[in-house]
Coordinates of C-alpha atoms in Angstrom, one line a residue:
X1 CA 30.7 85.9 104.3
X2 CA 31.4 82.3 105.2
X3 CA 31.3 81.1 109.0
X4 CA 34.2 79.4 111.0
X5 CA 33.8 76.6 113.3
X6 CA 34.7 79.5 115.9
X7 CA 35.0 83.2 116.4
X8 CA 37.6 82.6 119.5
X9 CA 40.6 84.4 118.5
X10 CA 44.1 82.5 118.0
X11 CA 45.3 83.3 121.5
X12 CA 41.4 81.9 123.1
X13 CA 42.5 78.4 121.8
X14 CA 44.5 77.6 124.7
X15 CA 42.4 79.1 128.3
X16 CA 45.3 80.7 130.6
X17 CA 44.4 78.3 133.4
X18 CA 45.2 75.2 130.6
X19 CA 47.7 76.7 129.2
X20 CA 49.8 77.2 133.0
X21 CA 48.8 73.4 133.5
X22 CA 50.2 72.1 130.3
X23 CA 46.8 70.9 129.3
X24 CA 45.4 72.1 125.8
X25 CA 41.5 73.0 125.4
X26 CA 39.6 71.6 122.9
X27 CA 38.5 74.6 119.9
X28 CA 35.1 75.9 120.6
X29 CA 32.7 75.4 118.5
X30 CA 30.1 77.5 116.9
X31 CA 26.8 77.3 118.5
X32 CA 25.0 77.6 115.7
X33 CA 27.7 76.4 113.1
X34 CA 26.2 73.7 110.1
X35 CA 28.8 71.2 111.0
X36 CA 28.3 69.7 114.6
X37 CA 31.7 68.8 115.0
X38 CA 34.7 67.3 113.8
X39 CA 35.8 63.5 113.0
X40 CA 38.7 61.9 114.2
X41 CA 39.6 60.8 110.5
X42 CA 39.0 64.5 109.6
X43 CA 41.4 65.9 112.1
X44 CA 44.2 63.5 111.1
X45 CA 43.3 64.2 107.8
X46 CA 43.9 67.8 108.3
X47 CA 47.2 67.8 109.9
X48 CA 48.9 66.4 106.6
X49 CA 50.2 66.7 103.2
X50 CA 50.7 70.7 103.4
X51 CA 53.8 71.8 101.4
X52 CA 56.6 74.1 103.6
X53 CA 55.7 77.5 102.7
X54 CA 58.5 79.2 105.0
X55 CA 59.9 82.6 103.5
X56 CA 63.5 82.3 103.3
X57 CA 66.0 84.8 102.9
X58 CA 63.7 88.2 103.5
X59 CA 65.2 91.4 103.6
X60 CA 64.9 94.2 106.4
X61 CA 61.8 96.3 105.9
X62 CA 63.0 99.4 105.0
X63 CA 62.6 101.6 107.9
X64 CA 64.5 98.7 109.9
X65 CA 67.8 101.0 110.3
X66 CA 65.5 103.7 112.0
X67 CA 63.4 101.8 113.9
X68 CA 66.6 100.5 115.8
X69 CA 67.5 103.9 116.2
X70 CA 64.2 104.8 117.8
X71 CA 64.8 102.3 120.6
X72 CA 67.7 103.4 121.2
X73 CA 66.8 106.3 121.7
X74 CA 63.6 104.7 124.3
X75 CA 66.6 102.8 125.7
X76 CA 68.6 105.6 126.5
X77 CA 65.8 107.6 127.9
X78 CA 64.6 105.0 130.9
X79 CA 68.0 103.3 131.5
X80 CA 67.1 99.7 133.8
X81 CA 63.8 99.8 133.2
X82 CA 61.3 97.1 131.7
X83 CA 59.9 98.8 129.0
X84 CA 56.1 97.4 127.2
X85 CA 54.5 98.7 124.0
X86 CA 51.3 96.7 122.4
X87 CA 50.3 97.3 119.3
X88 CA 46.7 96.2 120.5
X89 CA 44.1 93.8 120.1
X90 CA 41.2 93.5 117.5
X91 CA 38.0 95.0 118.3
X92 CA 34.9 93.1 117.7
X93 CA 32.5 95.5 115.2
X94 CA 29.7 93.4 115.2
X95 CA 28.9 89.6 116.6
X96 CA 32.0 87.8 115.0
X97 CA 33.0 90.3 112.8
X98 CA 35.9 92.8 113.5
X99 CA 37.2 96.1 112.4
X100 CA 40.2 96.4 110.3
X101 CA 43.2 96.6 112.8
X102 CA 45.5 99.7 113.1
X103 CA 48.5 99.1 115.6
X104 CA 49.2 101.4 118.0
X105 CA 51.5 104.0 116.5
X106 CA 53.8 103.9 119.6
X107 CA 54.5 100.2 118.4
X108 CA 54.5 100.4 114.9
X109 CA 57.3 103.4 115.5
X110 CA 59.4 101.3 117.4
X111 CA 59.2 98.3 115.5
X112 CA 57.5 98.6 111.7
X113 CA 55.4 96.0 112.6
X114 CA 51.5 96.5 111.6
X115 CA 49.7 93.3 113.7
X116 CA 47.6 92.6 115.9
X117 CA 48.5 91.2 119.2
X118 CA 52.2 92.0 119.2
X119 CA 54.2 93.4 121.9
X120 CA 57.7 94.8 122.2
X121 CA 59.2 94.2 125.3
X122 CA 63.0 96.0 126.5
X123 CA 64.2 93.9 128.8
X124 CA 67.3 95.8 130.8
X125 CA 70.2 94.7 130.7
X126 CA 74.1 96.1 131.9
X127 CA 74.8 97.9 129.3
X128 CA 71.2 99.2 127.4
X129 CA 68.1 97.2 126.7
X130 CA 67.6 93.8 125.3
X131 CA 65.0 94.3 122.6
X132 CA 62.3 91.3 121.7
X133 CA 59.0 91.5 119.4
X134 CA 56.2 88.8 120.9
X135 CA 53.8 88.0 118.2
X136 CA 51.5 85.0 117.2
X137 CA 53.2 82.5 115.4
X138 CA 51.7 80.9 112.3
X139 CA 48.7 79.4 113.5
X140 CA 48.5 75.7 114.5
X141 CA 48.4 72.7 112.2
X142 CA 48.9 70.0 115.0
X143 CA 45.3 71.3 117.0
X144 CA 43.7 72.2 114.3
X145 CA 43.7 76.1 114.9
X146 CA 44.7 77.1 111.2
X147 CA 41.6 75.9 109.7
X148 CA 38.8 75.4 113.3
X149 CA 39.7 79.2 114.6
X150 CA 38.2 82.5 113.0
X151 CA 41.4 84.0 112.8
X152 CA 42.8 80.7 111.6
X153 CA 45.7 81.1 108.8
X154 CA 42.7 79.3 105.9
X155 CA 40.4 82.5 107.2
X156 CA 42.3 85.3 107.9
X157 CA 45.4 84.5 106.0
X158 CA 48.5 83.5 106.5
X159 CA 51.1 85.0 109.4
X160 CA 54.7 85.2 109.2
X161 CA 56.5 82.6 111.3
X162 CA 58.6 84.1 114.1
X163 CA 61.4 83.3 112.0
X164 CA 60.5 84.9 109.3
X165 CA 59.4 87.9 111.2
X166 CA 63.2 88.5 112.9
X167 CA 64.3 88.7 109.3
X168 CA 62.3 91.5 108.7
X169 CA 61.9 93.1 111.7
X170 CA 65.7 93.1 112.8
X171 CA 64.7 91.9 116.4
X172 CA 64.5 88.6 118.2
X173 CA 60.8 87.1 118.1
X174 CA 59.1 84.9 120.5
X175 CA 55.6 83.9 121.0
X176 CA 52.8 86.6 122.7
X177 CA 51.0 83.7 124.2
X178 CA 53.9 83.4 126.8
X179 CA 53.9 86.8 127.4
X180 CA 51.3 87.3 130.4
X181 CA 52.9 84.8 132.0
X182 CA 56.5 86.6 132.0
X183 CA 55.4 89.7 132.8
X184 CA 53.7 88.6 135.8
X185 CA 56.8 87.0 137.1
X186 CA 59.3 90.1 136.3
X187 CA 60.7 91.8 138.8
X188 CA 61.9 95.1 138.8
X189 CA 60.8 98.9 137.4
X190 CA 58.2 98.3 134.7
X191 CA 56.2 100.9 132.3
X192 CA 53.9 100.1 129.7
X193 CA 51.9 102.0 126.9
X194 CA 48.4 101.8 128.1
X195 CA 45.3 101.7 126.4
X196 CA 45.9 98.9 123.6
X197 CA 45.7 95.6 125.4
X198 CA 44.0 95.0 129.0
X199 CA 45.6 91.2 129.0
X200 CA 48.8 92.9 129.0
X201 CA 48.3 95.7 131.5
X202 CA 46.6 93.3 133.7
X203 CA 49.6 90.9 133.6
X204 CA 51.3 94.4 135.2
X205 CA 49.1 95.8 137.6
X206 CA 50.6 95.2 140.4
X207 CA 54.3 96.2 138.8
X208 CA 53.1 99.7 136.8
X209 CA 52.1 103.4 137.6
X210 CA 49.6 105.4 135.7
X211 CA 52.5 108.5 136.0
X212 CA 55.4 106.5 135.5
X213 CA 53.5 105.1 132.7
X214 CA 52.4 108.5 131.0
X215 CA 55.7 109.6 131.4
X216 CA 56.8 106.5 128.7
X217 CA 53.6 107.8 126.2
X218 CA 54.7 111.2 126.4
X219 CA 58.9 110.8 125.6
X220 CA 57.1 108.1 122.6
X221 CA 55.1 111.8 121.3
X222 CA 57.9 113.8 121.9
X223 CA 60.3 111.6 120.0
X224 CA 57.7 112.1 116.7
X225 CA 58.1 115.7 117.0
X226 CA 61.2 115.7 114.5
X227 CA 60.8 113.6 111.4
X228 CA 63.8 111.3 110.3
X229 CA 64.5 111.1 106.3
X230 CA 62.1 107.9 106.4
X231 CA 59.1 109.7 108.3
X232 CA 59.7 112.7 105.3
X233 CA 59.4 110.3 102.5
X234 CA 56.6 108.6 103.4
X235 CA 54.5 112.1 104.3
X236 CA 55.6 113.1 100.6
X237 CA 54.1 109.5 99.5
X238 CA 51.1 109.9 101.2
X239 CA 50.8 113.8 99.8
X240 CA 51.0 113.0 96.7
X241 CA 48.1 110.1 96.9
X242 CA 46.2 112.5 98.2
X243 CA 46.8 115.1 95.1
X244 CA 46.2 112.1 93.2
X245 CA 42.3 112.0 95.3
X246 CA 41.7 115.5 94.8
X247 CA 41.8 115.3 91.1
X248 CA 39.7 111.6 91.3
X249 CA 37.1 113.9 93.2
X250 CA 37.1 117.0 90.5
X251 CA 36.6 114.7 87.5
X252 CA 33.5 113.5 89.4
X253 CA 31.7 116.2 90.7
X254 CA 28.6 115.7 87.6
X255 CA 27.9 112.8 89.5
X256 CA 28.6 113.7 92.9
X257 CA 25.1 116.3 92.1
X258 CA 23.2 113.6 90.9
X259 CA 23.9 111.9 94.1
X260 CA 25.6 113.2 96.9
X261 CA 28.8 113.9 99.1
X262 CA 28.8 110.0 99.5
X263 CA 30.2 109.9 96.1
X264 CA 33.1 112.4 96.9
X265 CA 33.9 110.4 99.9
X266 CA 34.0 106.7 97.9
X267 CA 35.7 108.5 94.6
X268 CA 38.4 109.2 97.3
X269 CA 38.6 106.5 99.6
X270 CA 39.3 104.8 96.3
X271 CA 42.2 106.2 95.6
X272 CA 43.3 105.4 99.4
X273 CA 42.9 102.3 99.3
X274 CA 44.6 101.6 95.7
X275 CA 47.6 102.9 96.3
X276 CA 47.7 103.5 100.4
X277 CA 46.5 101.8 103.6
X278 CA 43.7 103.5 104.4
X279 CA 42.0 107.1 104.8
X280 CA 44.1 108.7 107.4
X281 CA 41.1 110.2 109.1
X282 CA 37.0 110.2 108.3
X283 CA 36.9 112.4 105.3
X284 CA 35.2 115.9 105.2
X285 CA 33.4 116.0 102.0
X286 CA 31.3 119.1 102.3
X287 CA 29.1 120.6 100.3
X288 CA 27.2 124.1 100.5
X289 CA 26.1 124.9 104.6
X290 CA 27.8 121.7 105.8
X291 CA 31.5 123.2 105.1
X292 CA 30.3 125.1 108.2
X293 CA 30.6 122.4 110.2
X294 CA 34.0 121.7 111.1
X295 CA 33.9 118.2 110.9
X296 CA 31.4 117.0 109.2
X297 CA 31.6 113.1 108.3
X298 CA 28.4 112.3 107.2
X299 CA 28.5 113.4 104.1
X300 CA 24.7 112.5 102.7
X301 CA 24.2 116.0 101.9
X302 CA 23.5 117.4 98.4
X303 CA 26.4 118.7 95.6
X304 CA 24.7 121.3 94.5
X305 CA 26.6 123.8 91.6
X306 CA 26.7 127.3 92.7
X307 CA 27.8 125.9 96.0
X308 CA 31.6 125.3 97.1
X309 CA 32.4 121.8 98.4
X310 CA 35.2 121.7 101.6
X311 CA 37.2 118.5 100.8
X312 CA 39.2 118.0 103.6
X313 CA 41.1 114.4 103.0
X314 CA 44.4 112.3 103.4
X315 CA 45.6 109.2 102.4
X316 CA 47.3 107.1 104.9
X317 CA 50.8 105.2 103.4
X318 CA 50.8 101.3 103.9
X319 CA 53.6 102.7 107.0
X320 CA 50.7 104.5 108.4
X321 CA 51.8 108.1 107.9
X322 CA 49.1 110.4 106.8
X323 CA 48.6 113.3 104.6
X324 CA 45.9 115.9 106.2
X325 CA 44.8 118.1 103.1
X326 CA 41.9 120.9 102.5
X327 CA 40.9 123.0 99.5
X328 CA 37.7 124.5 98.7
X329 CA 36.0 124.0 95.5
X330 CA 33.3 125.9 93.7
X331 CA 30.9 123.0 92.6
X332 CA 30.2 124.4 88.8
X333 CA 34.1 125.4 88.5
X334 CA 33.5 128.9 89.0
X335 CA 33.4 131.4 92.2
X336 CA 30.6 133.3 93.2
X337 CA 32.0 137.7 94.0
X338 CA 31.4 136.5 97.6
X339 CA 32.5 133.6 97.6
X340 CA 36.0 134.5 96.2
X341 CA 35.9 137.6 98.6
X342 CA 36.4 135.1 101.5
X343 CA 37.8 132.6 99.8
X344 CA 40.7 134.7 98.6
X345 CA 41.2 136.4 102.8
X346 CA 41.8 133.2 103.9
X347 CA 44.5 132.5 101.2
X348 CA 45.7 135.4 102.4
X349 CA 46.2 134.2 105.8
X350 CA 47.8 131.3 105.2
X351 CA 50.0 132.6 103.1
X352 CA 51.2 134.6 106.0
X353 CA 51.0 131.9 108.2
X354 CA 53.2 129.6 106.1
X355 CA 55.5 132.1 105.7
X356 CA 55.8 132.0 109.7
X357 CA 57.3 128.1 109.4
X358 CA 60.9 128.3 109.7
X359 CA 63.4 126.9 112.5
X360 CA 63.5 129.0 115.6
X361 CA 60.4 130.2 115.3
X362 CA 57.7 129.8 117.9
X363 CA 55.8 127.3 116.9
X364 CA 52.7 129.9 118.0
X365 CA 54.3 132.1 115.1
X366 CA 52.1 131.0 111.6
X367 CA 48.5 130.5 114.1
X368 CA 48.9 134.2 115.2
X369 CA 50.0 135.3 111.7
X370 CA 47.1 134.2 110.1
X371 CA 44.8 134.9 113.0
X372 CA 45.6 138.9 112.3
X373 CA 45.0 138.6 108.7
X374 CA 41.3 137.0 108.9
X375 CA 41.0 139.4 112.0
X376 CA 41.8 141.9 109.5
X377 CA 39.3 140.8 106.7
X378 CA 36.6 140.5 109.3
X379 CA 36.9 144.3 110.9
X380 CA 37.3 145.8 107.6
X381 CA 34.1 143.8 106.2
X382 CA 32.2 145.8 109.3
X383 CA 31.6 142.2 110.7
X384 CA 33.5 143.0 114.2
X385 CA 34.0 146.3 115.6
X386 CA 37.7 147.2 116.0
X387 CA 40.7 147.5 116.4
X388 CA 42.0 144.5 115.4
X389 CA 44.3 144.3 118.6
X390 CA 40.6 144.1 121.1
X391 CA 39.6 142.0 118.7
X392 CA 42.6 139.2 119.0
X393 CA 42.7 140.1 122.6
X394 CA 39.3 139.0 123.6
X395 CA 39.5 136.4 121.1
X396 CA 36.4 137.9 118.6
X397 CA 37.1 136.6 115.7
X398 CA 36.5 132.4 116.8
X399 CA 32.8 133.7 116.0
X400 CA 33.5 132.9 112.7
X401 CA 37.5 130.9 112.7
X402 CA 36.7 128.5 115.5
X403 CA 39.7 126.3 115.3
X404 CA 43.7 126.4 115.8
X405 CA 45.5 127.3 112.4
X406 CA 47.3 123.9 112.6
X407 CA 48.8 120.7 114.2
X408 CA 51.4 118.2 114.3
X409 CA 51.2 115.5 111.3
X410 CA 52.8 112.1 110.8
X411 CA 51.4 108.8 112.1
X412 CA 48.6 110.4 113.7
X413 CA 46.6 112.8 111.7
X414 CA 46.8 115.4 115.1
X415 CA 50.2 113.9 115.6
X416 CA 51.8 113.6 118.9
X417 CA 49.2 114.9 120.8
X418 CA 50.6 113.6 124.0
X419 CA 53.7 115.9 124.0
X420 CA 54.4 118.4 127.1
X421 CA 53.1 121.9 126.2
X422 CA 56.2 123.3 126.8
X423 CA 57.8 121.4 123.7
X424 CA 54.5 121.5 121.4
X425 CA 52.5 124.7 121.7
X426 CA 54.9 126.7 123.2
X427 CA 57.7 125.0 121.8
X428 CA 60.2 126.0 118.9
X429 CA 60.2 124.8 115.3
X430 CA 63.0 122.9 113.9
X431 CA 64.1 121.0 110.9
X432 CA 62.2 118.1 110.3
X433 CA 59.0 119.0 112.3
X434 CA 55.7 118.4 109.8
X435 CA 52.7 120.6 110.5
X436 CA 49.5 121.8 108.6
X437 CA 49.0 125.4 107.7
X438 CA 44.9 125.7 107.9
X439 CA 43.3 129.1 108.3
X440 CA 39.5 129.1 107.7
X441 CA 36.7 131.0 108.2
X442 CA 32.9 129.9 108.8
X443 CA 29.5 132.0 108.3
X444 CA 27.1 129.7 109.5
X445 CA 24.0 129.5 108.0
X446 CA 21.8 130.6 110.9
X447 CA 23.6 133.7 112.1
X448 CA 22.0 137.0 111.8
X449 CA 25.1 139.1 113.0
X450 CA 26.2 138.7 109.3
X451 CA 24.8 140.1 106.0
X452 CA 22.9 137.2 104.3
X453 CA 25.3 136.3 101.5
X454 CA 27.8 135.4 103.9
X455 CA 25.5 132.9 105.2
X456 CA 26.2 129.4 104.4
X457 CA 29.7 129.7 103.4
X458 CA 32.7 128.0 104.7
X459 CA 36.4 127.8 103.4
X460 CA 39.3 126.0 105.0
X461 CA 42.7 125.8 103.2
X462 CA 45.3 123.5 104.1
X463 CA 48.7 122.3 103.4
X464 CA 51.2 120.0 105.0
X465 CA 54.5 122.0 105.4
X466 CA 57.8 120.4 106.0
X467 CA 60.2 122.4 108.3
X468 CA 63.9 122.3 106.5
X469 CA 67.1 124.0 107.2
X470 CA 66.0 127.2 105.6
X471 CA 62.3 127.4 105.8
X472 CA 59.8 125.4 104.6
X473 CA 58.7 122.8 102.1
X474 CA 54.9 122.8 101.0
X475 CA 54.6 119.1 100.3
X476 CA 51.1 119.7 98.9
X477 CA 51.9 122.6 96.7
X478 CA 50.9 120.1 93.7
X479 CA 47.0 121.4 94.6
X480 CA 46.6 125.0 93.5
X481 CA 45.8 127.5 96.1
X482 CA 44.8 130.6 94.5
X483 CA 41.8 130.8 93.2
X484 CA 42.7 131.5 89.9
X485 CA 44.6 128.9 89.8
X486 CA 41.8 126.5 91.7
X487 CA 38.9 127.1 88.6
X488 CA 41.6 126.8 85.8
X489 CA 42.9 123.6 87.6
X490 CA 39.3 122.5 87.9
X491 CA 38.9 123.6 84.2
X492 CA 41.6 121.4 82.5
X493 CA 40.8 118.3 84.9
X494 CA 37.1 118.4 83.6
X495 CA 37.6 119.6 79.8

């Protein structure tokens, strides 16, 4: 990896203090860089005979009709009020490197932008809010930024001008750098998005609440509840990468055993990556005793056939929405009698748990449905002493279940998690919410209330289900779930 000059950041170029004074800091350089500084004739040198590269005539990005909507909707909501969401800074990984940057998803909802540093600012006004995006602009040729700093344009690549980025972005863009400076003038009600840049916040400390403030991040989760046709299209996107993984992973698994789970993970991560963002969470690749562990992320352990690998995986869309997928696969292609015993109860349970997802229903409905059927399984196998109402009641059967059957999905793999209770847990489904469906159960390998070939054994299933008008839409219902179905899936993708 070649070294910059610098590892100051676009926005360190000018110090705050310099910047207020209208006097410009020389670029830092690198204390132990190769090249102990820079020529005059170099520097004019650099400054010229670079060809106009501005993007001209860009179209919207395609979610730009909703994304309007969205903040209109924000606009509605706090009526007068300054409003601030950040997309967030980088975050140093190591020395002067940096970890890939996600923007906040509270930003990148409002505004379809995916950079770092950027800020959308409402501004009240008499009738609504005035809406502007502060970003970097392309980094400077005149001081020398664009090829002295680390996150220099010749380093890091180029950014779009501010121009350009109105064009694509449907709202008026100005420059972050003057941000601060603004926001420690303004007068008036202010709320921001915490958590994503302290610059920003700290511009505001004197103007903000921490209630007021959680009251903006909350209406921002709420709002993801219901999915608009954009939000649906990209979860079906990123589904069908991930059906796409699965089968990359199942054409593998001969060299997964002469390896390890690290294999699964890259074979997957793979497929991410080619035609996504990212991984939308650490993937569970989970062979033998570790599908016991709920979320296991190591994965260095063995593939051993006879076992069953829990591959529990999603790919994230280049718009940030994930899919959140799980199914449990016998190694060697083939179930074990106990294994399909409990694989096949918890397909049983979420099959009554997905048939719980419909509009009006409680959105308690499909955890409690399948909680009775593994509830069920679990009495019946003599593993719990009865009846299965005592059993739910004092809440037995987490012994060997643990987790909720489900969660919000969309931007955030456990998608809006900041919602009032009242409207998530013990709210009401409706068209257009997206949840997973995931029953599982879990004999770890150290427990002696179970006979011994239950030891060991884990099996989650999951799907991501699309409330609609009538019902539901399984938009992973491209993976098999039975497990029939499951080996002679497995049978045809390996020959």
């Amino acid at each position: 990896m070649s070294e910059a000059l610098t590892p100051e950041t676009p926005e360190a170029v000018l110090d705050d203090a310099a910047d207020e004074a209208g006097e410009e800091e020389p670029i830092k350089q690198r204390k132990n860089g190769l090249y102990p500084g820079v020529s005059d004739e170099l520097a004019e040198n650099m400054q010229s005979g670079w060809a106009d590269t501005e993007l001209r005539d860009l179209e919207p990005i395609a979610q730009a009709a909703h994304t309007a909507a969205r903040r209109a909707a924000l606009s509605a909501r706090f009526p007068g009020e300054r409003l601030v969401v950040p997309a967030g800074n980088l975050k140093t990984r190591s020395n002067d490197t940096e970890y890939a940057f996600r923007a906040s998803v509270e930003y990148a909802y409002l505004t379809g932008n995916l950079t770092e540093d950027g800020v959308l600012v409402l501004e009240p006004t008499t009738d609504g809010h005035r809406a502007t995006i502060y970003l970097l602009p392309r980094s400077d040729r005149e001081n020398g930024e664009f090829w002295l700093s680390g996150q220099g344009e010749l380093w890091v690549g180029r950014r779009h001008s501010l121009t350009e980025a109105e064009q694509l972005y449907g709202i008026p863009a100005s420059d972050v750098r003057e941000l601060a400076g603004r926001l420690r003038e303004a007068t008036g009600p202010v709320r921001v998005v915490r958590g994503y840049d302290a610059g920003i916040e700290a511009a505001l400390t004197d103007k903000v609440t921490a209630e007021r403030d959680e009251e903006l991040r909350v209406f921002l989760s709420e709002a993801r509840l219901v999915k608009d046709e954009f939000e649906a299209g990209e979860l079906q996107k990123a589904v069908d990468s991930t059906v796409r993984g699965f089968e990359d992973v199942v054409r593998v698994l001969d060299k997964a055993e002469a390896t390890s789970e690290r294999y699964i993970e890259g074979t997957f991560f793979l497929r991410a990556r080619v035609e996504g963002n990212d991984i939308g969470y650490g993937s569970i690749c989970a062979a033998g005793p570790h599908a016991c562990t709920l979320h296991w992320v190591r994965n260095d352990g063995p593939v051993r056939s006879g076992d069953l690998l829990l591959l529990d995986a999603g790919v994230e869309t280049h718009t940030l929405y994930t899919a959140d997928v799980t199914r449990t696969l016998p190694v060697n292609g083939r179930y074990s009698e106990i294994q399909r015993k409990i694989y096949d109860a918890v397909y049983e349970a979420q099959e009554a748990g997905i048939a719980a997802v419909r509009p009006g229903a409680k959105y308690r409905d499909f955890h409690d449905a399948a909680q009775r059927v593994l509830t069920e399984k679990l009495v019946e196998w003599g593993l719990v002493e009865g009846p299965v109402e005592r059993v739910l009641e004092l809440g037995l059967q987490r012994r060997w279940t643990l987790h909720g059957t489900g969660h919000m999905l969309g931007m955030d793999v456990h998608d809006c998690a900041a919602a009032r209770t009242e409207t998530y847990v013990d709210g009401t489904l409706e068209p257009g919410m997206c949840l997973t469906v995931e029953p599982g159960l879990y004999f770890q390998a150290d427990d002696l209330t179970v006979p011994e070939e239950y030891r060991g054994i884990g099996v989650r299933i999951e799907d991501d289900l699309l409330v609609t008008e009538d019902g539901n839409r399984n938009l992973s219902a491209a993976l098999p779930r039975r497990s029939d179905e499951v080996e002679a899936w497995m049978a045809a993708l390996t020959g």
